[in-house]
Short mmCIF file of C-alpha atoms in Angstrom, two decimals:
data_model
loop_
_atom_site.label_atom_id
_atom_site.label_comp_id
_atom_site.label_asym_id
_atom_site.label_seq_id
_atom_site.Cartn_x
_atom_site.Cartn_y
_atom_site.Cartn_z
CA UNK Y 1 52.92 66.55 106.39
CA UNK Y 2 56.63 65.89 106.21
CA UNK Y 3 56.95 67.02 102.46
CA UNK Y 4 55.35 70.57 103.68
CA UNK Y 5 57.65 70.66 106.66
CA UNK Y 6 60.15 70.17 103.91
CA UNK Y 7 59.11 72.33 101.45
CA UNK Y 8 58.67 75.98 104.37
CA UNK Y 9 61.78 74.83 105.56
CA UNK Y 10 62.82 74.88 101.78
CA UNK Y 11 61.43 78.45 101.43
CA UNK Y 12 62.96 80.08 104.49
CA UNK Y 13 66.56 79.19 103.78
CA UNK Y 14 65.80 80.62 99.85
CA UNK Y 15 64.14 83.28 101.36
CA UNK Y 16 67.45 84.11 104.17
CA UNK Y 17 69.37 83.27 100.90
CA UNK Y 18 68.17 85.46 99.15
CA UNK Y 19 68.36 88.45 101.71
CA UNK Y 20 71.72 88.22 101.90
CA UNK Y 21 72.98 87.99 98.76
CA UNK Y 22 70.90 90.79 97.95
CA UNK Y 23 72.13 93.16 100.44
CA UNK Y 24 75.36 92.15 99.33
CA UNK Y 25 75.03 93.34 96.20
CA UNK Y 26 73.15 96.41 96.87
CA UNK Y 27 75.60 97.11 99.60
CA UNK Y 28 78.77 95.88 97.41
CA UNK Y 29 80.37 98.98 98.66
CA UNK Y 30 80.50 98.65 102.12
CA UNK Y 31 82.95 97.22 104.02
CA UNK Y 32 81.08 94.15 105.51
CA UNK Y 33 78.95 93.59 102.69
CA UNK Y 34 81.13 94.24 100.31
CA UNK Y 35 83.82 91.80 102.11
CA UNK Y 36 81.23 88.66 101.99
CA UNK Y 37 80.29 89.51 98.38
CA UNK Y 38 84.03 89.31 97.20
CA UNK Y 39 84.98 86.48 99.41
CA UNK Y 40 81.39 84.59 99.33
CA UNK Y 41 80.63 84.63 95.68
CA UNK Y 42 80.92 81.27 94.00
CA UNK Y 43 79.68 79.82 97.11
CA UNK Y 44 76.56 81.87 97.14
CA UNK Y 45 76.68 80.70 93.46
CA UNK Y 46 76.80 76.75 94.22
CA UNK Y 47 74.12 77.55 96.58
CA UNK Y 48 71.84 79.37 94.43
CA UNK Y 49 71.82 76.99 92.13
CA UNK Y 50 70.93 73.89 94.02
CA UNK Y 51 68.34 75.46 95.72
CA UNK Y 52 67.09 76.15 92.03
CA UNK Y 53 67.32 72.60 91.42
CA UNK Y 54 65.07 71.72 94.23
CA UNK Y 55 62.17 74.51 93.64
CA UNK Y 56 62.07 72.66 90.20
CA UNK Y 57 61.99 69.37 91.70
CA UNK Y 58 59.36 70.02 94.19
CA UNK Y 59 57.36 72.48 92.20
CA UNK Y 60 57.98 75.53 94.90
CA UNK Y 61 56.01 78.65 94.09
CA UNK Y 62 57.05 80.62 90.93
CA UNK Y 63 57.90 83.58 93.37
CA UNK Y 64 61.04 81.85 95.09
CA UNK Y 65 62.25 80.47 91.21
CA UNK Y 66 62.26 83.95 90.15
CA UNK Y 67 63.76 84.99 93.50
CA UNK Y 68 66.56 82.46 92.92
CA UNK Y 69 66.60 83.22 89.29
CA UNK Y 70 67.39 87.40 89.87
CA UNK Y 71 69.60 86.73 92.53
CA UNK Y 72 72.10 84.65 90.84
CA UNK Y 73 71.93 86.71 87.70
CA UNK Y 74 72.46 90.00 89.36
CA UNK Y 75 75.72 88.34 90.87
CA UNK Y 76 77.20 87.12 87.72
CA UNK Y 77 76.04 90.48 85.74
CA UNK Y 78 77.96 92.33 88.68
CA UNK Y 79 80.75 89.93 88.57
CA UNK Y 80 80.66 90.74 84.57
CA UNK Y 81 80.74 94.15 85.26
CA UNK Y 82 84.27 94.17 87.60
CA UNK Y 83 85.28 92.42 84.79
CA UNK Y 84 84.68 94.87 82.41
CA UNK Y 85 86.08 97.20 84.28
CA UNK Y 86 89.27 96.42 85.32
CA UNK Y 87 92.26 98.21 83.99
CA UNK Y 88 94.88 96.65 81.85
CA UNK Y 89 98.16 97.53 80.68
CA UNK Y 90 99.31 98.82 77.50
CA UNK Y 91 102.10 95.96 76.80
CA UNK Y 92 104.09 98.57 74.42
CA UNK Y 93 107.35 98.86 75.82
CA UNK Y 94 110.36 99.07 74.26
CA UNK Y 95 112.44 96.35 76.66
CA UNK Y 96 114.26 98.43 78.97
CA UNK Y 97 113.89 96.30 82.51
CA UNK Y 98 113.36 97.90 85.57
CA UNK Y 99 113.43 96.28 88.64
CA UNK Y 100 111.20 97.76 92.19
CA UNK Y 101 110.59 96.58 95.49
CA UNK Y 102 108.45 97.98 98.06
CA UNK Y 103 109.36 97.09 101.52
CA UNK Y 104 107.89 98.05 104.73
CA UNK Y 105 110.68 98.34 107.14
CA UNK Y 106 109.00 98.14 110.22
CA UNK Y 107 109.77 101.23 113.05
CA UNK Y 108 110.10 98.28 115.54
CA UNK Y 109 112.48 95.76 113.29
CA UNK Y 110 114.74 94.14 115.72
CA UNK Y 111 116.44 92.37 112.93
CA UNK Y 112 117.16 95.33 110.91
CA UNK Y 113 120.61 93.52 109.31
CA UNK Y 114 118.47 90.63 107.88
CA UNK Y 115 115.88 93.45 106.10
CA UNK Y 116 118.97 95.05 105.04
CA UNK Y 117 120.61 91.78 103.68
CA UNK Y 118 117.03 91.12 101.80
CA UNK Y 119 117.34 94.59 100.29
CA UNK Y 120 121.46 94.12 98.99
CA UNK Y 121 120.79 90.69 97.65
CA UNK Y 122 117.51 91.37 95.44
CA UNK Y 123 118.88 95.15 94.91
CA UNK Y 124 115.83 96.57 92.99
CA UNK Y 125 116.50 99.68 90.84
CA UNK Y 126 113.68 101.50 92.40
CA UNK Y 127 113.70 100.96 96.14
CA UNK Y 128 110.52 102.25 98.19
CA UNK Y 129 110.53 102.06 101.92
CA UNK Y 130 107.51 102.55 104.64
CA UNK Y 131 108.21 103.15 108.53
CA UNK Y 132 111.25 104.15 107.57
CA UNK Y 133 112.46 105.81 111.38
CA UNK Y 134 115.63 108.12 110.88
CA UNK Y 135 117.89 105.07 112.09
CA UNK Y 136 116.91 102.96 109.85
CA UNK Y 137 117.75 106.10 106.59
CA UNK Y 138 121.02 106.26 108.67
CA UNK Y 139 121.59 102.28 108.17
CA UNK Y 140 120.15 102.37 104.27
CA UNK Y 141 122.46 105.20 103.75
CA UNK Y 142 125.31 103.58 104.93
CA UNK Y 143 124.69 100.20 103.24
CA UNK Y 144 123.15 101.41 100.06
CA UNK Y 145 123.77 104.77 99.67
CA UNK Y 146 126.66 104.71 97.20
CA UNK Y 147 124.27 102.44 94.83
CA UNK Y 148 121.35 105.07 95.07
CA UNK Y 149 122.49 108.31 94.39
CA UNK Y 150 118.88 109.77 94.19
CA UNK Y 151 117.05 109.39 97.04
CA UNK Y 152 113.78 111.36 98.58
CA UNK Y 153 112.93 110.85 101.86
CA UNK Y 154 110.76 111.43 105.34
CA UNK Y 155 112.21 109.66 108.57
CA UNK Y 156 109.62 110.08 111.01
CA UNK Y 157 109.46 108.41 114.07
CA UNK Y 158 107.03 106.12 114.14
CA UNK Y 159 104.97 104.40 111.43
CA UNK Y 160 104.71 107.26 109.05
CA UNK Y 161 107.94 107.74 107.95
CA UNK Y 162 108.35 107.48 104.19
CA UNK Y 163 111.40 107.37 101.50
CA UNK Y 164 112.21 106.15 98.37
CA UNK Y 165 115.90 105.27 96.85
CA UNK Y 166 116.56 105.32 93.15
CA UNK Y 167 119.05 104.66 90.36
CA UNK Y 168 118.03 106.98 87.91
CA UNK Y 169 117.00 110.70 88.65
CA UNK Y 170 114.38 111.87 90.65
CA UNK Y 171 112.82 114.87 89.20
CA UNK Y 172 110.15 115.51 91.63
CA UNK Y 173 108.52 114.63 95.01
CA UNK Y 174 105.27 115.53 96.77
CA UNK Y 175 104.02 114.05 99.85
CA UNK Y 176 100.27 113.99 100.51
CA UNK Y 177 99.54 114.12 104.25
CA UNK Y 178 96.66 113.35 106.64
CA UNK Y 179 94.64 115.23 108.74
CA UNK Y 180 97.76 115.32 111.24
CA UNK Y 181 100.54 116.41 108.62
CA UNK Y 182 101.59 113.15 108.50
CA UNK Y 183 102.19 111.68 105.24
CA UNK Y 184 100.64 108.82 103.76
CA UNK Y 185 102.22 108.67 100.15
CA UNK Y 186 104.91 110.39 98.20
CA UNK Y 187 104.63 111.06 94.58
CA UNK Y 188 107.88 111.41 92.52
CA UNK Y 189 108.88 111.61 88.78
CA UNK Y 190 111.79 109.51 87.85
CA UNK Y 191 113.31 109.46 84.24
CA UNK Y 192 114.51 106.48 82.50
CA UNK Y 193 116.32 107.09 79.03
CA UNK Y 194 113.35 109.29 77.40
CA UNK Y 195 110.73 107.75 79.49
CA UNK Y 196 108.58 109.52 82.05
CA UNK Y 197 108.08 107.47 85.25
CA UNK Y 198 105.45 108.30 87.83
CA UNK Y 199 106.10 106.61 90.89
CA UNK Y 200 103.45 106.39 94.01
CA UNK Y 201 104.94 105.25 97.36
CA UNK Y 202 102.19 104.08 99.23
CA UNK Y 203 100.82 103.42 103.41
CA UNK Y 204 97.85 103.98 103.49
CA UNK Y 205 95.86 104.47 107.23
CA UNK Y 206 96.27 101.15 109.24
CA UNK Y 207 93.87 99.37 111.00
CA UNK Y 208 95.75 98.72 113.53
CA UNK Y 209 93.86 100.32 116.23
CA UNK Y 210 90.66 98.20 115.66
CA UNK Y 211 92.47 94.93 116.01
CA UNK Y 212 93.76 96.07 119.03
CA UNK Y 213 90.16 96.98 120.64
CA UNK Y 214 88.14 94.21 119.38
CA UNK Y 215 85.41 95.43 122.06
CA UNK Y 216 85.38 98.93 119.34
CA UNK Y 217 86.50 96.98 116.23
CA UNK Y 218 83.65 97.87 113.81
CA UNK Y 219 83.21 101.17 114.55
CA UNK Y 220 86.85 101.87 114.02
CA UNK Y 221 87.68 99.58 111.61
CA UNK Y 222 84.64 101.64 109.85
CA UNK Y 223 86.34 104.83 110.60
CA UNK Y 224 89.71 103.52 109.22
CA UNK Y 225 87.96 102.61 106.10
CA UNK Y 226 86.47 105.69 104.94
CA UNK Y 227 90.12 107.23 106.18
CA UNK Y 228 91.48 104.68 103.37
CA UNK Y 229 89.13 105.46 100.63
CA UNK Y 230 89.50 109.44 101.12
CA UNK Y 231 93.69 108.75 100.90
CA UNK Y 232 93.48 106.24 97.73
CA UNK Y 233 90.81 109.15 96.04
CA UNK Y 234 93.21 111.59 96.68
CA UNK Y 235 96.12 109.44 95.45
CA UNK Y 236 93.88 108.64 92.44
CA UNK Y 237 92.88 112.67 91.85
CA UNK Y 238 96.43 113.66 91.62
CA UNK Y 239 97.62 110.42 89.20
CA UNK Y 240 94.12 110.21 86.77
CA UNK Y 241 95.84 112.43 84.05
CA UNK Y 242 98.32 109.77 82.62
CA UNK Y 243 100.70 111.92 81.32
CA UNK Y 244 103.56 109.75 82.26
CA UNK Y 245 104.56 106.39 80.19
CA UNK Y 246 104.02 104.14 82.96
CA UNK Y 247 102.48 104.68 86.73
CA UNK Y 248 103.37 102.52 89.20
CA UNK Y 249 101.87 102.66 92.72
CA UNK Y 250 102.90 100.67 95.75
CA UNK Y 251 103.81 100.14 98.99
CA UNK Y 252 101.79 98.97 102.21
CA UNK Y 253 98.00 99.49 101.04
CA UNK Y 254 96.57 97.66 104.15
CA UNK Y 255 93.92 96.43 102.51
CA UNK Y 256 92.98 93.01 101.48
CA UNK Y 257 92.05 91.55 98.15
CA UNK Y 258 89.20 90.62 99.66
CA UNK Y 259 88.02 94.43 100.29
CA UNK Y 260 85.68 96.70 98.14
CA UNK Y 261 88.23 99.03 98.82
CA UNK Y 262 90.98 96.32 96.55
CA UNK Y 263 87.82 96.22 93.55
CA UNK Y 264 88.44 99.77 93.35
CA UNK Y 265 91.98 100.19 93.24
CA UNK Y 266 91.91 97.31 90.32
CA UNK Y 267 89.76 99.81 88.38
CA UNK Y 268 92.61 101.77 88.04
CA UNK Y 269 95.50 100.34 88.61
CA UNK Y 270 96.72 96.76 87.65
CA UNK Y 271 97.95 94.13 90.50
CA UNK Y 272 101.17 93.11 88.95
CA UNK Y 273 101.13 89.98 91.11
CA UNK Y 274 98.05 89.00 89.20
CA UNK Y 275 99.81 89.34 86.02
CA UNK Y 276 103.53 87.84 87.03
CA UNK Y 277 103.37 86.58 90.27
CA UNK Y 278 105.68 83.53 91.88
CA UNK Y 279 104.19 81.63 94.67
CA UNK Y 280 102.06 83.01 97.15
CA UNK Y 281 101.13 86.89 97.29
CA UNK Y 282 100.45 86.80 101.17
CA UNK Y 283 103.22 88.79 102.63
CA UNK Y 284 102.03 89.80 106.85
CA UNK Y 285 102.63 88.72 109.45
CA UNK Y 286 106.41 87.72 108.57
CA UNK Y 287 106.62 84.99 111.41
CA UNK Y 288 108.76 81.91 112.08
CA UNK Y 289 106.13 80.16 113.44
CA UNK Y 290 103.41 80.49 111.06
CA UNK Y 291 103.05 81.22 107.35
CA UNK Y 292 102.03 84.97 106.19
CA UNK Y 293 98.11 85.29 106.25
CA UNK Y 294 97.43 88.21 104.44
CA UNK Y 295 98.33 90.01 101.28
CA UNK Y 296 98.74 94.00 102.48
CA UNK Y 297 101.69 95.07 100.38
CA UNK Y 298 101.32 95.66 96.50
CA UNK Y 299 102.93 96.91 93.14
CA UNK Y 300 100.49 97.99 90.96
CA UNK Y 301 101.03 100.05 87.37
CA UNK Y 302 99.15 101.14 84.40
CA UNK Y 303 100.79 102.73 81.15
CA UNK Y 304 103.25 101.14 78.58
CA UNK Y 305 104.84 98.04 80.56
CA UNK Y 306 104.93 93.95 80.49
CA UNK Y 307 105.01 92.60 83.94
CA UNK Y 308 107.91 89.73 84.00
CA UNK Y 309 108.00 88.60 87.66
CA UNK Y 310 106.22 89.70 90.71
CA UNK Y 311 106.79 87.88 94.17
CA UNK Y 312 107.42 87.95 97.62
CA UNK Y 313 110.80 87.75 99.21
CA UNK Y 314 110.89 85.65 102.42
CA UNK Y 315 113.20 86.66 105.73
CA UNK Y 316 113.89 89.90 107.60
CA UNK Y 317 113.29 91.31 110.36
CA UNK Y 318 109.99 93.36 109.41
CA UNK Y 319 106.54 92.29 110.41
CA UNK Y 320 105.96 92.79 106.79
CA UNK Y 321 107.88 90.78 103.66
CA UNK Y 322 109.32 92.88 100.76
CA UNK Y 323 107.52 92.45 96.96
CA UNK Y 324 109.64 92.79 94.49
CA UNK Y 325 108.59 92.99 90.75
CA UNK Y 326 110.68 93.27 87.25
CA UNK Y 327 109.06 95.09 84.41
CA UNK Y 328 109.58 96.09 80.55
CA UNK Y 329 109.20 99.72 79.98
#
């Protein structure tokens, strides 16, 4: 009697098991079962397997071993498949470094001269700013401005303003706006020497306003979502020709690693971090009491490039932490 108690118990949690891990893969796209795919795997792995070990042991029905059996394959040929198609670089540069950092400022920074001290000391090449509020261009202006004599920029008040400072020329800028006219990424072209640079400054829709109304959060963290996928598919529309040497896109993403959303970026783009990175990528909340949780800022590339050194710098006064990466073009 105990041994059958044993072995429906047995069946129902393969059974649940399997259900889940299912509908994450089938749903791999969605938001919530996409995020327990990505961040559940190898466990769901480990678990498979062991409860493979025990049909064998105690001679379960065939049906939950092949259950079992389709289940854990379907994960690893979908894990294969990421795999497969990620992008990667084209490491065929020609050693000419070049230095970025993506920083976002924060509208509400009440230590703007620490940001500012972050941004003098590491002094990136290529700087590209988020929130950037027309006091804080006045202040980068006055700091910076002699060392960036190319500049294109959108102080907004707010979270949506948008800039980015430069060493070498700027030949062109585009902003691509929301449904409000507010942008949420520029485009530019810089040259370097002979080399054609494509540069994407990046905030994409935060979801903010779903943290803030837990009581709402999944319908509007939903609705942010889809906002984020239509912005990165425009983005992605307007960059897919690759007729630049090297792409680079960055900025505030809002978006996890642990996202669907990040799976699809990486089918495109490259995570430099990934590739370079120093330490730990997690860059919000910037806090003194408590160590950064998440990783929302990035610098990703494709084209002609190594990646050197990718990694976050620690201080300021932003709710955020500034990457900074070096490259070979």
């Amino acid at each position: 009697m105990k041994k059958k108690k044993i072995s429906i118990f047995l069946r129902v949690l393969i059974t649940c098991y399997s259900v889940i891990v299912l509908t994450s893969l089938f749903g791999r796209n969605h938001f919530i079962f996409g995020t327990i795919l990505i961040s559940g795997r190898w466990f769901f792995v480990i678990l498979g397997t062991l409860f493979l070990y025990l049909t064998t042991r105690r001679a379960t029905s065939k049906y939950f071993q092949i259950l079992l059996f389709f289940a854990l394959s379907i994960t690893f040929l979908e894990f294969a498949w990421i795999k497969l198609n990620k992008e990667t670089l084209n490491n065929n540069s020609t050693n000419t470094e070049l230095s970025l950092m993506t920083y976002n400022l924060f509208f509400k920074n009440r230590s703007p001269s620490s940001s500012l001290t972050i941004i003098k000391e590491s002094n990136p090449d290529i700087l590209l700013v988020q929130e950037l509020i027309p006091s804080w261009e006045k202040r980068l202006n006055n700091s910076i401005g002699k060392d960036y004599p190319y500049r294109k920029t959108l102080p907004l008040r707010g979270t949506h303003g948008i800039g980015i400072y430069s060493k070498y020329p700027i030949l062109a800028n585009h902003f691509l706006k929301n449904e409000s006219s507010l942008p949420f990424a520029q485009i530019v072209e810089v040259k370097i020497g002979i080399k054609r640079i494509q540069l994407v400054n990046t905030h994409l829709a935060s979801p903010a306003i779903a943290i803030e109304n837990p009581d709402n959060f999944l319908s509007l963290f939903a609705s942010n979502y889809r906002k984020r996928i239509s912005q990165l598919q425009k983005i992605n529309s307007l960059t897919r020709k690759k007729e630049f040497n090297v792409q680079i896109m960055a900025g505030d993403l809002n978006t996890t690693r642990y996202e669907p959303l990040f799976r699809n970026i990486e089918s495109e783009w490259v995570d430099l971090f990934s590739i370079s990175g120093i330490g730990s990528q997690e860059n919000f909340p910037n806090s003194s009491k408590t160590n950064p949780l998440l990783a929302l800022d990035y610098i990703f590339a494709r084209g002609a490039l190594n990646s050197i050194e990718t990694q976050v710098i620690e201080g300021g006064g932003s709710d955020h932490l500034a990457i900074i990466g070096k490259i070979e073009i």
